[in-house]
CSV table of C-alpha atoms in Angstrom, one decimal:
chain,number,residue,atom,x,y,z
F,1,MET,CA,41.1,-192.6,-196.3
F,2,TRP,CA,39.9,-191.0,-193.1
F,3,TRP,CA,42.4,-193.2,-191.1
F,4,SER,CA,44.9,-191.8,-193.1
F,5,ARG,CA,44.1,-188.3,-192.3
F,6,ALA,CA,43.7,-189.3,-188.6
F,7,LEU,CA,47.2,-191.0,-188.5
F,8,VAL,CA,48.7,-187.8,-190.1
F,9,CYS,CA,47.1,-185.7,-187.5
F,10,LEU,CA,48.4,-187.7,-184.8
F,11,MET,CA,51.7,-187.6,-185.8
F,12,VAL,CA,51.6,-183.8,-185.9
F,13,LEU,CA,50.3,-183.9,-182.5
F,14,ALA,CA,52.9,-186.2,-181.4
F,15,LEU,CA,55.8,-184.1,-182.8
F,16,GLY,CA,54.2,-180.7,-181.8
F,17,PRO,CA,55.5,-180.4,-178.3
F,18,ALA,CA,59.4,-181.7,-179.4
F,19,GLY,CA,59.3,-178.6,-181.3
F,20,CYS,CA,58.3,-176.1,-178.9
F,21,GLY,CA,61.2,-176.7,-176.4
F,22,PHE,CA,59.1,-178.9,-173.8
F,23,GLN,CA,61.3,-180.7,-171.4
F,24,PRO,CA,59.8,-183.0,-168.7
F,25,ILE,CA,61.4,-182.3,-165.4
F,26,TYR,CA,60.3,-185.8,-163.8
F,27,ALA,CA,61.5,-187.9,-166.9
F,28,LYS,CA,64.2,-190.1,-166.5
F,29,PRO,CA,67.8,-188.9,-167.6
F,30,ARG,CA,68.2,-190.1,-171.2
F,31,THR,CA,70.8,-187.3,-172.6
F,32,ALA,CA,74.1,-186.0,-171.5
F,33,GLU,CA,72.2,-182.9,-170.6
F,34,SER,CA,69.9,-184.8,-168.1
F,35,SER,CA,72.8,-186.5,-166.4
F,36,ALA,CA,74.5,-183.1,-166.1
F,37,MET,CA,71.5,-182.1,-164.1
F,38,ALA,CA,71.7,-185.0,-161.9
F,39,THR,CA,75.4,-184.1,-161.3
F,40,GLN,CA,74.7,-180.6,-160.7
F,41,LEU,CA,72.1,-181.5,-157.9
F,42,ALA,CA,74.6,-184.2,-156.4
F,43,SER,CA,77.1,-181.5,-156.0
F,44,ILE,CA,75.0,-179.5,-153.8
F,45,ARG,CA,75.8,-180.0,-149.7
F,46,VAL,CA,72.9,-179.5,-147.5
F,47,SER,CA,73.8,-177.6,-144.1
F,48,GLY,CA,72.2,-178.6,-141.1
F,49,ILE,CA,69.2,-177.5,-139.9
F,50,GLU,CA,67.7,-177.0,-136.4
F,51,ASP,CA,64.9,-178.8,-134.6
F,52,ARG,CA,63.6,-182.5,-135.6
F,53,LEU,CA,61.4,-181.1,-138.4
F,54,GLY,CA,64.3,-179.5,-139.9
F,55,GLN,CA,66.6,-182.8,-139.8
F,56,GLN,CA,63.6,-184.5,-141.7
F,57,VAL,CA,63.8,-181.9,-144.3
F,58,ARG,CA,67.6,-182.1,-144.6
F,59,ASN,CA,67.4,-185.8,-144.8
F,60,ASN,CA,64.7,-185.9,-147.6
F,61,LEU,CA,66.8,-183.1,-149.2
F,62,VAL,CA,69.9,-185.0,-148.8
F,63,GLU,CA,68.2,-188.2,-150.3
F,64,SER,CA,66.7,-186.5,-153.2
F,65,LEU,CA,69.6,-184.4,-154.3
F,66,SER,CA,72.3,-187.1,-154.0
F,67,PRO,CA,71.0,-190.3,-153.8
F,68,ARG,CA,74.4,-192.0,-153.6
F,69,GLY,CA,75.3,-190.1,-150.5
F,70,GLU,CA,76.7,-186.3,-149.9
F,71,PRO,CA,79.4,-184.9,-152.1
F,72,ALA,CA,82.9,-185.3,-151.3
F,73,ARG,CA,83.6,-182.0,-153.1
F,74,PRO,CA,80.4,-180.2,-153.1
F,75,LEU,CA,80.1,-176.9,-155.3
F,76,TYR,CA,77.0,-175.6,-153.5
F,77,THR,CA,76.0,-175.2,-150.4
F,78,LEU,CA,72.1,-175.0,-149.5
F,79,LYS,CA,71.1,-173.6,-146.3
F,80,VAL,CA,67.7,-173.9,-145.3
F,81,GLU,CA,65.5,-172.1,-142.4
F,82,LEU,CA,62.3,-173.5,-141.4
F,83,SER,CA,59.7,-171.5,-139.5
F,84,GLN,CA,56.7,-173.6,-138.0
F,85,SER,CA,53.2,-172.4,-136.6
F,86,SER,CA,50.1,-174.2,-135.8
F,87,GLY,CA,46.5,-173.4,-134.8
F,88,GLY,CA,42.8,-174.9,-134.6
F,89,PHE,CA,41.2,-175.1,-137.7
F,90,ALA,CA,38.2,-176.6,-136.5
F,91,SER,CA,36.8,-177.2,-133.1
F,92,SER,CA,34.3,-179.5,-131.2
F,93,LYS,CA,30.9,-178.2,-129.5
F,94,ASP,CA,32.8,-177.5,-126.2
F,95,GLY,CA,35.4,-175.4,-128.0
F,96,ASN,CA,38.4,-177.6,-127.9
F,97,ALA,CA,40.2,-178.1,-131.5
F,98,THR,CA,39.6,-181.1,-133.2
F,99,ILE,CA,41.4,-180.4,-136.3
F,100,GLU,CA,44.9,-178.8,-136.2
F,101,ARG,CA,46.7,-176.9,-139.2
F,102,LEU,CA,50.3,-177.0,-139.4
F,103,THR,CA,52.1,-174.4,-141.5
F,104,VAL,CA,55.6,-174.6,-142.6
F,105,LYS,CA,57.7,-172.4,-144.1
F,106,ALA,CA,61.4,-172.7,-145.8
F,107,VAL,CA,63.6,-169.8,-147.0
F,108,TYR,CA,66.7,-171.4,-148.3
F,109,THR,CA,69.7,-170.1,-150.1
F,110,LEU,CA,71.8,-171.5,-152.5
F,111,SER,CA,75.7,-170.6,-152.5
F,112,GLU,CA,78.8,-171.4,-154.2
F,113,GLN,CA,80.9,-173.4,-152.0
F,114,THR,CA,84.2,-171.8,-153.0
F,115,SER,CA,83.3,-168.1,-153.2
F,116,GLY,CA,80.3,-168.0,-150.7
F,117,GLN,CA,78.3,-166.0,-153.2
F,118,GLN,CA,74.7,-166.5,-153.4
F,119,VAL,CA,73.4,-167.8,-156.6
F,120,TYR,CA,69.7,-168.6,-156.0
F,121,SER,CA,67.4,-168.1,-153.1
F,122,GLY,CA,63.6,-169.1,-152.6
F,123,GLN,CA,60.9,-169.8,-150.5
F,124,ALA,CA,58.7,-173.1,-150.0
F,125,ARG,CA,55.5,-173.5,-147.8
F,126,SER,CA,53.6,-176.8,-147.0
F,127,PHE,CA,50.3,-176.7,-145.2
F,128,THR,CA,48.9,-179.8,-143.6
F,129,SER,CA,46.7,-180.7,-140.8
F,130,PHE,CA,45.6,-183.4,-138.5
F,131,ARG,CA,42.9,-184.5,-136.2
F,132,TYR,CA,43.2,-184.8,-132.4
F,133,ILE,CA,41.9,-188.4,-131.7
F,134,GLY,CA,40.7,-189.6,-128.2
F,135,PRO,CA,43.9,-190.9,-126.7
F,136,ARG,CA,47.1,-188.8,-126.4
F,137,TYR,CA,49.4,-191.1,-127.8
F,138,ALA,CA,47.5,-191.1,-131.3
F,139,SER,CA,47.2,-187.5,-131.4
F,140,THR,CA,51.0,-187.2,-130.8
F,141,ALA,CA,51.4,-189.8,-133.6
F,142,ALA,CA,49.1,-187.9,-135.8
F,143,GLU,CA,51.1,-184.7,-135.2
F,144,ARG,CA,54.4,-186.2,-136.1
F,145,ASP,CA,52.8,-187.8,-139.3
F,146,SER,CA,51.4,-184.5,-140.3
F,147,GLU,CA,55.3,-182.8,-139.7
F,148,ILE,CA,56.9,-186.1,-142.0
F,149,SER,CA,54.5,-185.0,-144.5
F,150,ALA,CA,55.2,-181.2,-144.5
F,151,ALA,CA,59.0,-182.0,-144.6
F,152,SER,CA,58.4,-184.4,-147.4
F,153,GLU,CA,56.5,-181.6,-149.2
F,154,ILE,CA,59.1,-178.9,-148.5
F,155,ALA,CA,62.3,-180.8,-149.8
F,156,ALA,CA,60.1,-181.8,-152.8
F,157,SER,CA,59.4,-178.1,-153.5
F,158,ILE,CA,63.0,-177.3,-153.0
F,159,ARG,CA,64.4,-179.5,-155.2
F,160,THR,CA,61.9,-178.9,-157.9
F,161,ALA,CA,63.1,-175.4,-157.7
F,162,LEU,CA,66.6,-176.1,-157.8
F,163,THR,CA,65.9,-178.4,-160.9
F,164,ALA,CA,64.1,-175.6,-162.7
F,165,PHE,CA,67.2,-173.2,-161.7
F,166,PHE,CA,70.1,-175.2,-162.8
F,167,SER,CA,68.0,-176.3,-166.1
F,168,ASP,CA,68.3,-172.5,-167.2
F,169,PRO,CA,69.3,-170.0,-164.3
F,170,ASN,CA,69.1,-166.8,-166.4
F,171,THR,CA,65.5,-167.6,-167.7
F,172,PHE,CA,64.4,-169.0,-164.4
F,173,LYS,CA,65.3,-166.0,-162.4
F,174,LYS,CA,63.3,-163.6,-164.7
F,175,ARG,CA,60.2,-166.0,-164.5
F,176,GLN,CA,60.6,-166.2,-160.5
F,177,ALA,CA,60.9,-162.4,-160.6
F,178,THR,CA,57.9,-162.1,-162.4
F,179,ILE,CA,55.8,-164.7,-160.6
F,180,GLN,CA,56.5,-162.7,-157.1
F,181,ARG,CA,55.6,-159.5,-158.5
F,182,GLN,CA,52.0,-160.8,-159.9
F,183,GLN,CA,51.5,-163.2,-157.0
F,184,PRO,CA,50.1,-161.6,-153.5
F,185,MET,CA,51.4,-163.6,-150.4
F,186,LEU,CA,48.8,-165.9,-149.1
F,187,PRO,CA,47.5,-164.5,-145.6
F,188,THR,CA,48.6,-165.9,-142.5
F,189,THR,CA,47.3,-165.8,-139.2
F,190,THR,CA,48.8,-162.5,-138.0
F,191,ASP,CA,47.1,-160.9,-141.0
F,192,GLN,CA,43.5,-161.9,-139.8
F,193,PRO,CA,41.5,-159.0,-137.7
């Protein structure tokens, strides 16, 4: 008899999220709404971004937004501006930096292709680090790996924000405004005494 109660409880728990409006962002598309989301994301043209790091971010964005290639007739244009800073995070006994922290900030805007009207904007940040290793080549390779990781994180963050925006633009804008009012910005190296 106890197992029938357990079964009923299990069924109630399993059906609970379905009634609350829960929709997983990372689930594979199963409905027309999900495929419409993929179509919206695939209709975004990513503008060129300066520097090597910018090209890595752009390539990651193009690959994740439109895996079949860039859209022939884009509905939206995504412009991304990057700023990058680095500084010693840890040092050895002789005062030389042994671990470097790389901070990348992206400010992006999504505009309609035809009118140029901005429909969404946001920011993304990535904090990565790399270790200085004896040979110079190894340290340079570690720095490049850190940049690749930062580019991937920035692109994933932008894609997630765009997915949330397209799922319900009005609700998302209200939520973002509330979060930005409540969340203090992280201190930067220029904020420190």
